[in-house]
PDB file of C-alpha atoms in Angstrom:
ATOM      1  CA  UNK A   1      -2.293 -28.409   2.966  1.00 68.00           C
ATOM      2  CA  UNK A   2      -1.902 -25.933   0.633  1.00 68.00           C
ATOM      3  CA  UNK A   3      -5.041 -25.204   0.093  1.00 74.00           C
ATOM      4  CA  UNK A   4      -6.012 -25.171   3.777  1.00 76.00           C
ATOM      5  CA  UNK A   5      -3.075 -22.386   3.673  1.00 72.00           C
ATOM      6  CA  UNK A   6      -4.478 -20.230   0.802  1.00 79.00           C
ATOM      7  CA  UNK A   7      -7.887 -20.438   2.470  1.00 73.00           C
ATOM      8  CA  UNK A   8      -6.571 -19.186   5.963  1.00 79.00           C
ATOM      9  CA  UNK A   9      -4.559 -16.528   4.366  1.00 76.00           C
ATOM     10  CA  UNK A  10      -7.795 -15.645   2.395  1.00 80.00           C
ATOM     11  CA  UNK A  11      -9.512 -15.716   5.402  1.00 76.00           C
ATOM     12  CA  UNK A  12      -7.846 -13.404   7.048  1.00 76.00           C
ATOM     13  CA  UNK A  13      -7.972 -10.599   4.387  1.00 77.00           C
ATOM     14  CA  UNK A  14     -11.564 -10.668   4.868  1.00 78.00           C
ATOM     15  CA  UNK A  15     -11.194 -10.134   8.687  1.00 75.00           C
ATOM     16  CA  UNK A  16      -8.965  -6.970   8.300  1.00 75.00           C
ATOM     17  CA  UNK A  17     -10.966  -5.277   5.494  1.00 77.00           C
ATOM     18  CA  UNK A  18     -14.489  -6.250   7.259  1.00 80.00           C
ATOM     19  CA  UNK A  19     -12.207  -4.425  10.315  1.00 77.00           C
ATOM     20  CA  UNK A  20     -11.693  -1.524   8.312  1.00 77.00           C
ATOM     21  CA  UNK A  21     -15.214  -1.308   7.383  1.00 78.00           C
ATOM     22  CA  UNK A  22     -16.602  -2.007  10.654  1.00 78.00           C
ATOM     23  CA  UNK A  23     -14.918   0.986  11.985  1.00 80.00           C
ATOM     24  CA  UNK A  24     -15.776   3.557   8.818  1.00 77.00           C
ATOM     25  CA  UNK A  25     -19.436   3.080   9.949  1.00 80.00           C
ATOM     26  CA  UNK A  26     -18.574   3.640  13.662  1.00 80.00           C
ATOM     27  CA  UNK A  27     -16.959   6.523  12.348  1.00 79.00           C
ATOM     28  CA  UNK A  28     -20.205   7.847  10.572  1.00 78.00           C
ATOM     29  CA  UNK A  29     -22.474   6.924  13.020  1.00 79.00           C
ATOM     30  CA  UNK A  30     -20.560   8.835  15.511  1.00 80.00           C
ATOM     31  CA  UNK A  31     -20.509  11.748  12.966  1.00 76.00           C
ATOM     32  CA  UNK A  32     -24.397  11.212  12.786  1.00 79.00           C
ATOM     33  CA  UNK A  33     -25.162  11.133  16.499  1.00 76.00           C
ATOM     34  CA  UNK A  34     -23.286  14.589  16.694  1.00 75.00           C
ATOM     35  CA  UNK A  35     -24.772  16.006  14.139  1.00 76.00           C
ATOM     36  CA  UNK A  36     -28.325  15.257  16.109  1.00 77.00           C
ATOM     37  CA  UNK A  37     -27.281  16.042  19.633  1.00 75.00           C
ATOM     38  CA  UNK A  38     -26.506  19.660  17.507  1.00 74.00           C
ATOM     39  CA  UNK A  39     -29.487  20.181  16.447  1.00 71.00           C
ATOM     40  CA  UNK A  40     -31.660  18.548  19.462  1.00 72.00           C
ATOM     41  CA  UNK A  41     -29.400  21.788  21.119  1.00 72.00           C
ATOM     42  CA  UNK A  42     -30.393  24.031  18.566  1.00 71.00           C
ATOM     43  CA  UNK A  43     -34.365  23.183  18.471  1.00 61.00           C
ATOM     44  CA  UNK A  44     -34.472  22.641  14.315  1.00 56.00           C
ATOM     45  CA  UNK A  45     -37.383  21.648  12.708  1.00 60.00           C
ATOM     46  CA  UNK A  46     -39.138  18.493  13.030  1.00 63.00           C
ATOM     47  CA  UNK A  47     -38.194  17.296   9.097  1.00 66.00           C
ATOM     48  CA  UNK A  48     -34.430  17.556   9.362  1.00 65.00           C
ATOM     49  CA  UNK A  49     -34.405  15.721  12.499  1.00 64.00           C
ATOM     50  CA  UNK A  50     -36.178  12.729  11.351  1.00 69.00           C
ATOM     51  CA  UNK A  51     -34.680  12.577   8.146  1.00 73.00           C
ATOM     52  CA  UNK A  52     -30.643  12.847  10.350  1.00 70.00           C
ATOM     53  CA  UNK A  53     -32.235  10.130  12.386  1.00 70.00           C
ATOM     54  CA  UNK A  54     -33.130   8.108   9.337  1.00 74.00           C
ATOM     55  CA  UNK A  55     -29.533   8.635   7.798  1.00 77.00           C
ATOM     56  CA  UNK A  56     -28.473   7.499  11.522  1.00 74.00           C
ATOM     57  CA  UNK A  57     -30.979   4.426  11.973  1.00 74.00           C
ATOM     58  CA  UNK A  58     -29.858   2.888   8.233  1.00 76.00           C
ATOM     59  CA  UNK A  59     -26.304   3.552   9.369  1.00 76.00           C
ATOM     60  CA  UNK A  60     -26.913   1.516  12.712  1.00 74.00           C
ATOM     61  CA  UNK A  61     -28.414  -1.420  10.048  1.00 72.00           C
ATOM     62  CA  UNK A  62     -25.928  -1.546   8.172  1.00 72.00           C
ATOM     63  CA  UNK A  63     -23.324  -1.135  10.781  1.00 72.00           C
ATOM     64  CA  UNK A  64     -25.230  -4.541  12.571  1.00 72.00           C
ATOM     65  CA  UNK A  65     -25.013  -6.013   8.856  1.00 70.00           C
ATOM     66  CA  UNK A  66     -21.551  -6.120   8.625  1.00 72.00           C
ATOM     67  CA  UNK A  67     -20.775  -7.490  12.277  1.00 66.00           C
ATOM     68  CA  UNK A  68     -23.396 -10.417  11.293  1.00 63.00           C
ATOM     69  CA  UNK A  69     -21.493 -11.533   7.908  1.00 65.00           C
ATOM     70  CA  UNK A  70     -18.143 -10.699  10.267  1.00 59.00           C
ATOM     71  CA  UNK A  71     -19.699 -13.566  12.702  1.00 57.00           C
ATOM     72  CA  UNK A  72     -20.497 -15.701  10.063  1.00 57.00           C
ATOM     73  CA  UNK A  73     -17.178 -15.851   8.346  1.00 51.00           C
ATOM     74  CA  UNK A  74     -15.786 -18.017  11.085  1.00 44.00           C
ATOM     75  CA  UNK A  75     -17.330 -20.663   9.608  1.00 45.00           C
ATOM     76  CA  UNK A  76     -17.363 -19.618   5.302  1.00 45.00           C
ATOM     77  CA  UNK A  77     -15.115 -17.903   3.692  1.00 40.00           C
ATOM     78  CA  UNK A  78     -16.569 -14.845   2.659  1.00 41.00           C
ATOM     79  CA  UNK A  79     -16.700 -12.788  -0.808  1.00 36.00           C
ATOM     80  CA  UNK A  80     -13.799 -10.656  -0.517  1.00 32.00           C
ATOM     81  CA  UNK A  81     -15.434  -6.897   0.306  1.00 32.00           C
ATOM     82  CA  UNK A  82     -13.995  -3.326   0.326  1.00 34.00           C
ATOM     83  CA  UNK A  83     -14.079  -0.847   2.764  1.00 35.00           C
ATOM     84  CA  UNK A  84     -16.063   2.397   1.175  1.00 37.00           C
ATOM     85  CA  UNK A  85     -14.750   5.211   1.264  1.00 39.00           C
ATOM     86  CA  UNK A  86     -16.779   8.488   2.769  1.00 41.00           C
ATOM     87  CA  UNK A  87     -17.395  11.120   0.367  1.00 43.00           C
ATOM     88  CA  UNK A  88     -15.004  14.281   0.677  1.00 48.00           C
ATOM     89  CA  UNK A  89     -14.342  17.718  -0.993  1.00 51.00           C
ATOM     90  CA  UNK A  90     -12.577  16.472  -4.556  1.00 53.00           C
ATOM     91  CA  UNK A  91      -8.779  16.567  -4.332  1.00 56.00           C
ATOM     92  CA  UNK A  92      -9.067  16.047  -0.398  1.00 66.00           C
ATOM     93  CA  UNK A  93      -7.690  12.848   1.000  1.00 80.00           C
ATOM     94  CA  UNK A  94     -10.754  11.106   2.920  1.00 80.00           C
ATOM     95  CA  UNK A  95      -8.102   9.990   5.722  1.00 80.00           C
ATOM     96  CA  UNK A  96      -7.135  13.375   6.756  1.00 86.00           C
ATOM     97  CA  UNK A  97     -10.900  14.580   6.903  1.00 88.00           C
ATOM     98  CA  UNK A  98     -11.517  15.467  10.523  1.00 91.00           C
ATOM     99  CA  UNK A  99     -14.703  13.710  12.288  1.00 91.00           C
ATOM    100  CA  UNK A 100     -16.035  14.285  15.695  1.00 91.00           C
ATOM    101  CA  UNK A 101     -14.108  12.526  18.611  1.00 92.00           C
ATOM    102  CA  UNK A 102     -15.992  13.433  21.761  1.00 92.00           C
ATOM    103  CA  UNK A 103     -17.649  16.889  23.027  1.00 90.00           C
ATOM    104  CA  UNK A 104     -15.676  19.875  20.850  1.00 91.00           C
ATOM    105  CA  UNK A 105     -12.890  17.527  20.125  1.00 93.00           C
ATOM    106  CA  UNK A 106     -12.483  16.520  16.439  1.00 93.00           C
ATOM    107  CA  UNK A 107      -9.454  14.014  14.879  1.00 93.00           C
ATOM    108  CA  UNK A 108      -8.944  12.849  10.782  1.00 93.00           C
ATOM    109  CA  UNK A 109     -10.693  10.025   9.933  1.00 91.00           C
ATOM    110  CA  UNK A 110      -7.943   7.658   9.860  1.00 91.00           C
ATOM    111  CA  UNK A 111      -7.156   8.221  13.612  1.00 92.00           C
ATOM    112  CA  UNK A 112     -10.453   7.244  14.147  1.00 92.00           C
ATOM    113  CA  UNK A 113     -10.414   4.536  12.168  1.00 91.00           C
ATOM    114  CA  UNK A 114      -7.184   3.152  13.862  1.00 92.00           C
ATOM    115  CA  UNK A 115      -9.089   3.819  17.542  1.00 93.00           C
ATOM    116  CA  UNK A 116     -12.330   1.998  16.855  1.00 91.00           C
ATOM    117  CA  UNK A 117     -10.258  -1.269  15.536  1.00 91.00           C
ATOM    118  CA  UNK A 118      -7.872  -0.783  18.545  1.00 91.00           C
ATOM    119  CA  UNK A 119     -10.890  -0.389  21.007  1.00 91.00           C
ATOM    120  CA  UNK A 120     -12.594  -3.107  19.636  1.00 89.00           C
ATOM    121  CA  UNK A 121      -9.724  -6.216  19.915  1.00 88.00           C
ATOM    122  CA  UNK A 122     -10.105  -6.748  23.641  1.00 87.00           C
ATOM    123  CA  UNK A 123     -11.501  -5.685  27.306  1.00 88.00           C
ATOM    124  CA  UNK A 124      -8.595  -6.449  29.666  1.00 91.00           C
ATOM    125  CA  UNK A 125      -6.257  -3.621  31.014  1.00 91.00           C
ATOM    126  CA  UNK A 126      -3.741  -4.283  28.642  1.00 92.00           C
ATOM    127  CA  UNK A 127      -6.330  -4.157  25.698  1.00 92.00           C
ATOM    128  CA  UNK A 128      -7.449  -0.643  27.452  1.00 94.00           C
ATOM    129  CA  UNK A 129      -3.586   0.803  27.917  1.00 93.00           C
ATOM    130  CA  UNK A 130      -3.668  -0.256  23.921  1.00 93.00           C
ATOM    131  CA  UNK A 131      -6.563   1.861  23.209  1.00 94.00           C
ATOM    132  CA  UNK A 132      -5.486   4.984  25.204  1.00 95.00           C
ATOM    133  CA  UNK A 133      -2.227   4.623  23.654  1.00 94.00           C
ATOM    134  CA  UNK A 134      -3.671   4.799  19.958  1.00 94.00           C
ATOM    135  CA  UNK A 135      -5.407   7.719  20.826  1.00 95.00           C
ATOM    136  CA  UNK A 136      -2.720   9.297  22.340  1.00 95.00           C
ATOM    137  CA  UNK A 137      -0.908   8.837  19.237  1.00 94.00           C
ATOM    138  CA  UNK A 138      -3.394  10.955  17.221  1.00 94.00           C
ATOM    139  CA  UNK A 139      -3.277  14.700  18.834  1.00 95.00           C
ATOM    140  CA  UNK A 140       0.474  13.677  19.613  1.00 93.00           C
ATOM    141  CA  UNK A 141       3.777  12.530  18.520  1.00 90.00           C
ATOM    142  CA  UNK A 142       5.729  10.578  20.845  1.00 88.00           C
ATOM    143  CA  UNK A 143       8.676  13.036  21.483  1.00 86.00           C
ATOM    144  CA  UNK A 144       5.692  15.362  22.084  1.00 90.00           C
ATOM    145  CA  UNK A 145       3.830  13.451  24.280  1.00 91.00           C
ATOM    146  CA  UNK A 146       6.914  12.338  26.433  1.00 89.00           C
ATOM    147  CA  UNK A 147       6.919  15.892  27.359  1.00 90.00           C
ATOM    148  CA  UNK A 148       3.693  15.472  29.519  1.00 92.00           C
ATOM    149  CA  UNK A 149       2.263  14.222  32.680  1.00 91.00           C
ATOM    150  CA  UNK A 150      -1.173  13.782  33.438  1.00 91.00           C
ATOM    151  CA  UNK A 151      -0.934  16.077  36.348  1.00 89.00           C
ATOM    152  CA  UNK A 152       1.698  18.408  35.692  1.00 87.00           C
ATOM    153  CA  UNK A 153       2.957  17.649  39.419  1.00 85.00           C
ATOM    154  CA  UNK A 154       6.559  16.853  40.470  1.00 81.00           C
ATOM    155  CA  UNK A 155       7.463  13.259  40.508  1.00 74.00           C
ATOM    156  CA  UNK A 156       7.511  12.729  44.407  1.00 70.00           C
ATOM    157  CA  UNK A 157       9.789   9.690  43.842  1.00 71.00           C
ATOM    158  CA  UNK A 158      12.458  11.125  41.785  1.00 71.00           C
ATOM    159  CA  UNK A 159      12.775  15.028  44.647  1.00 70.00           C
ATOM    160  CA  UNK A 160      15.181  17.438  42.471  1.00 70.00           C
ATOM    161  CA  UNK A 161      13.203  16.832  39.221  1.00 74.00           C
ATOM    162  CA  UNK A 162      11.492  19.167  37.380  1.00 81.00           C
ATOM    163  CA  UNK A 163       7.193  19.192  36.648  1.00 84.00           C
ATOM    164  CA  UNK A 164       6.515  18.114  33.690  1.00 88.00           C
ATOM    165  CA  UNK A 165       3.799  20.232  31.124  1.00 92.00           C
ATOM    166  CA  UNK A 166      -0.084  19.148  32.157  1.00 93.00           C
ATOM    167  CA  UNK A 167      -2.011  17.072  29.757  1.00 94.00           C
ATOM    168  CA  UNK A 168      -4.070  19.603  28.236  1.00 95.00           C
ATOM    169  CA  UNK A 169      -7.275  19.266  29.763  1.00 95.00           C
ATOM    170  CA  UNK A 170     -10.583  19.291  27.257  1.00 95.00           C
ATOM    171  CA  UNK A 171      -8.177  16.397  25.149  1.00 95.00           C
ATOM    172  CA  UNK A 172      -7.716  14.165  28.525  1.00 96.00           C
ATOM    173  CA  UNK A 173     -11.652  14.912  29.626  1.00 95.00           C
ATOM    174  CA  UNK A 174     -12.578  13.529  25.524  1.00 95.00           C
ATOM    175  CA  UNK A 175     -10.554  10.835  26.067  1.00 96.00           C
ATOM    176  CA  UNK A 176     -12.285   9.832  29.162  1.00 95.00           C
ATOM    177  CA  UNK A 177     -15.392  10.468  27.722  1.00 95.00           C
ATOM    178  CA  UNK A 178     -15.243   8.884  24.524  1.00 95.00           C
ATOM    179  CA  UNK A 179     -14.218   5.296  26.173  1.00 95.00           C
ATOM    180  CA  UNK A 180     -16.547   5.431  29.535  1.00 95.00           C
ATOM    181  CA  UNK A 181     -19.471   5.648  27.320  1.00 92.00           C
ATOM    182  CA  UNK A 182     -18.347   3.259  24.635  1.00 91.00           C
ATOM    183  CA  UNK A 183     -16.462   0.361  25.976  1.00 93.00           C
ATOM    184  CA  UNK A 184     -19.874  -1.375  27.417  1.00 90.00           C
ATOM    185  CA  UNK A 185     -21.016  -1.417  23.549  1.00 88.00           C
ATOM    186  CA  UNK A 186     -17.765  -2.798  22.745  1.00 90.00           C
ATOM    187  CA  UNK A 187     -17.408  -5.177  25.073  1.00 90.00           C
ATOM    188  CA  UNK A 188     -20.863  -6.927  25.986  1.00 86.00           C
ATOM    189  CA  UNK A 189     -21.811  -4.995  29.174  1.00 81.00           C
ATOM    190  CA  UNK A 190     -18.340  -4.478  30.803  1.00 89.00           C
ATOM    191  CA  UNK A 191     -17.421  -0.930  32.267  1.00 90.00           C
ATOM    192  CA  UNK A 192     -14.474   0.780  32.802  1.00 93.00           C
ATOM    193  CA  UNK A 193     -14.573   3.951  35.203  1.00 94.00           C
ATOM    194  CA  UNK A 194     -13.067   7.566  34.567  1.00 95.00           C
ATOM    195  CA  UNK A 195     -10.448   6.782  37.056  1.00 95.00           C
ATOM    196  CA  UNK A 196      -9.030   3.698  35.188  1.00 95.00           C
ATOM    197  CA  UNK A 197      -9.052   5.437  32.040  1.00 95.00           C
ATOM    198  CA  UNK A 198      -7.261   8.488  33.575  1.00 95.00           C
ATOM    199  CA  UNK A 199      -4.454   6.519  35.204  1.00 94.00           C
ATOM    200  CA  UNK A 200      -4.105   4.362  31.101  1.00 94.00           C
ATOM    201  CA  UNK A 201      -3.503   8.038  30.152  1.00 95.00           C
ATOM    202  CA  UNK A 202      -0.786   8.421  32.310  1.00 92.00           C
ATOM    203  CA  UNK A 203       0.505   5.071  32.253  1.00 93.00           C
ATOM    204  CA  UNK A 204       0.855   5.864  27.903  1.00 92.00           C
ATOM    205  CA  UNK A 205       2.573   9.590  28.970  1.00 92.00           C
ATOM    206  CA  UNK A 206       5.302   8.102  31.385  1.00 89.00           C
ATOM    207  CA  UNK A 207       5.760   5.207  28.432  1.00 88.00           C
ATOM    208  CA  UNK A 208       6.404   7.583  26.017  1.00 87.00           C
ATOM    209  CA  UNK A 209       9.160   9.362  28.324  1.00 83.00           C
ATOM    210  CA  UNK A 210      10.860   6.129  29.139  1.00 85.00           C
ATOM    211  CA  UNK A 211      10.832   4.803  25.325  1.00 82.00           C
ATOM    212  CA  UNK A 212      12.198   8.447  24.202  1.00 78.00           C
ATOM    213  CA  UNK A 213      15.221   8.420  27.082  1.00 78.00           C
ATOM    214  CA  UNK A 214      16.041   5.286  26.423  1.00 80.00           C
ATOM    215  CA  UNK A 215      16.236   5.605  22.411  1.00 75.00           C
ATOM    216  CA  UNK A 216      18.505   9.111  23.283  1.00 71.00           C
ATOM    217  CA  UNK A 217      20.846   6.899  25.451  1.00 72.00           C
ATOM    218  CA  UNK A 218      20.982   4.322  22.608  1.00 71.00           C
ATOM    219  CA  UNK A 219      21.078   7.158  19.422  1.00 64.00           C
ATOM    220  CA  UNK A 220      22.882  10.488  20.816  1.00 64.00           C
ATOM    221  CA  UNK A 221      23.097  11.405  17.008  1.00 62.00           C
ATOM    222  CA  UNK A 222      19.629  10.245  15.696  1.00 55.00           C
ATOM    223  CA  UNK A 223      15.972  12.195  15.617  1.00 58.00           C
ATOM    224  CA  UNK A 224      13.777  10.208  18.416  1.00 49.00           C
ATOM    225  CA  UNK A 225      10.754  11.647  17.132  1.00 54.00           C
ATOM    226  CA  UNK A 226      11.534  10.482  13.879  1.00 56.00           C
ATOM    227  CA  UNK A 227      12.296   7.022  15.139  1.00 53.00           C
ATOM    228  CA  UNK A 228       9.709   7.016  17.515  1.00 53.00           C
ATOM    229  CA  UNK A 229       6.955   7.900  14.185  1.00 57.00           C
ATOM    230  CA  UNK A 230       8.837   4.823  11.663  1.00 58.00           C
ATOM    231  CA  UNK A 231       7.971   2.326  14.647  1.00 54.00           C
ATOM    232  CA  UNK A 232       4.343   3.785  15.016  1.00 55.00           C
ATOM    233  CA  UNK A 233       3.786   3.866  11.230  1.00 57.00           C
ATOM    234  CA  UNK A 234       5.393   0.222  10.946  1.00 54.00           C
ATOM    235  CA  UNK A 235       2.458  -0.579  13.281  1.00 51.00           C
ATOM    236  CA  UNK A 236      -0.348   1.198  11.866  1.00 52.00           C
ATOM    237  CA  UNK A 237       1.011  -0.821   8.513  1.00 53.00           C
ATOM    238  CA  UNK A 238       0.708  -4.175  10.440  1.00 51.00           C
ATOM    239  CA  UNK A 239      -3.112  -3.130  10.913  1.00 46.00           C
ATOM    240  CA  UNK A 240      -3.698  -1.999   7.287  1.00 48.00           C
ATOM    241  CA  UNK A 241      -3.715   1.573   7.401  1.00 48.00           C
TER     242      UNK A 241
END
């Protein structure tokens, strides 16, 4: 039994570092297929563009590699593997180097990382509201982001209230962007529409306004934002970041 234990617990190590690895080479493939679509914009010369798409194409392999031996471990337990780290200016952490998000939109690497491994657990709504919620949580703190709407309308339900700040714009148009043309890789085919990740968005904003009133109610004295960022860390700790 014991050993059954050890095994399972062993087992599951595997799973969150082959995770974190999984989503490092999401993270430079995306940086890759940026770097291209720049200079496909930019006409450059016919050498640096096959040797980007080269870097890209043995990034893809490898990136297929890993979700392979991930597939297989369901039935071996694998040889315990690291998650390599990207290469960075010296004395720079690697987590707070920023990478490409979507259009002009950049975020650190370890928001990224966090995103892709949220994306990737499921496809239902709940799975989605998950994902929109993670990257909320990297251009935002939660005090901060309880201080938007998605519309920046008044709240026809609650008349005397005041409008709340718009969601600023180019973020929410990223955000829409960078799951619409993802999720069907994620997720075997299935497709989620601009409209159903716009309404997540403000589904996370109103969340965030409820879960900061009701912590003010409950601590008149305390820092929300600070108790709002020890739960969100605590969770970002329960994935391994």
């Amino acid at each position: 039994m014991e050993d059954c234990k050890t095994k399972i617990s062993t087992l599951e190590e595997e799973l969150d570092q082959m995770a974190l690895q999984l989503a490092d080479r999401e993270c430079e493939a995306i940086e890759l297929r940026e770097k291209l679509e720049s200079l496909e914009k930019r006409k450059q010369s016919d050498d640096t563009m096959n040797q980007l798409a080269s870097r890209f194409q043995e990034n893809m392999e490898k990136l297929q590699a890993i979700v392979d031996q991930h597939q297989t471990n369901f039935s071996s337990t694998p040889s315990r593997m690291s998650a390599s780290a990207s290469s960075s200016p010296r004395g720079c952490n690697p987590d707070e180097v920023m990478v490409p998000f979507h259009g002009n939109i950049s975020i650190t690497r370890a928001s990224m990382r966090r995103i892709l491994i949220a994306a990737r657990l499921g496809k239902t709504e709940k799975d989605l509201n998950n994902t929109v919620t993670t990257i909320l949580d990297a251009f935002y703190s939660p005090a901060e982001l309880a201080e938007y709407s998605r519309t920046g309308k008044v709240c026809l339900t609650k008349p005397g209230t005041l409008p709340k700040k718009k969601f600023p714009e180019d973020i929410l148009n990223a955000i829409s962007g960078f799951i619409t043309s993802r999720w069907s890789t994620w997720h075997e085919g299935a497709v989620v529409e601009e409209a159903t990740v716009l309404a997540a968005v403000g589904h996370g904003l109103l969340g965030c306004h409820t879960n900061t009133r009701k912590r003010k109610l409950r601590h008149p004295d305390l820092n929300v934002d600070d108790i709002l960022n020890e739960e969100l860390t605590r969770a970002n700790d329960s994935l391994g970041m």
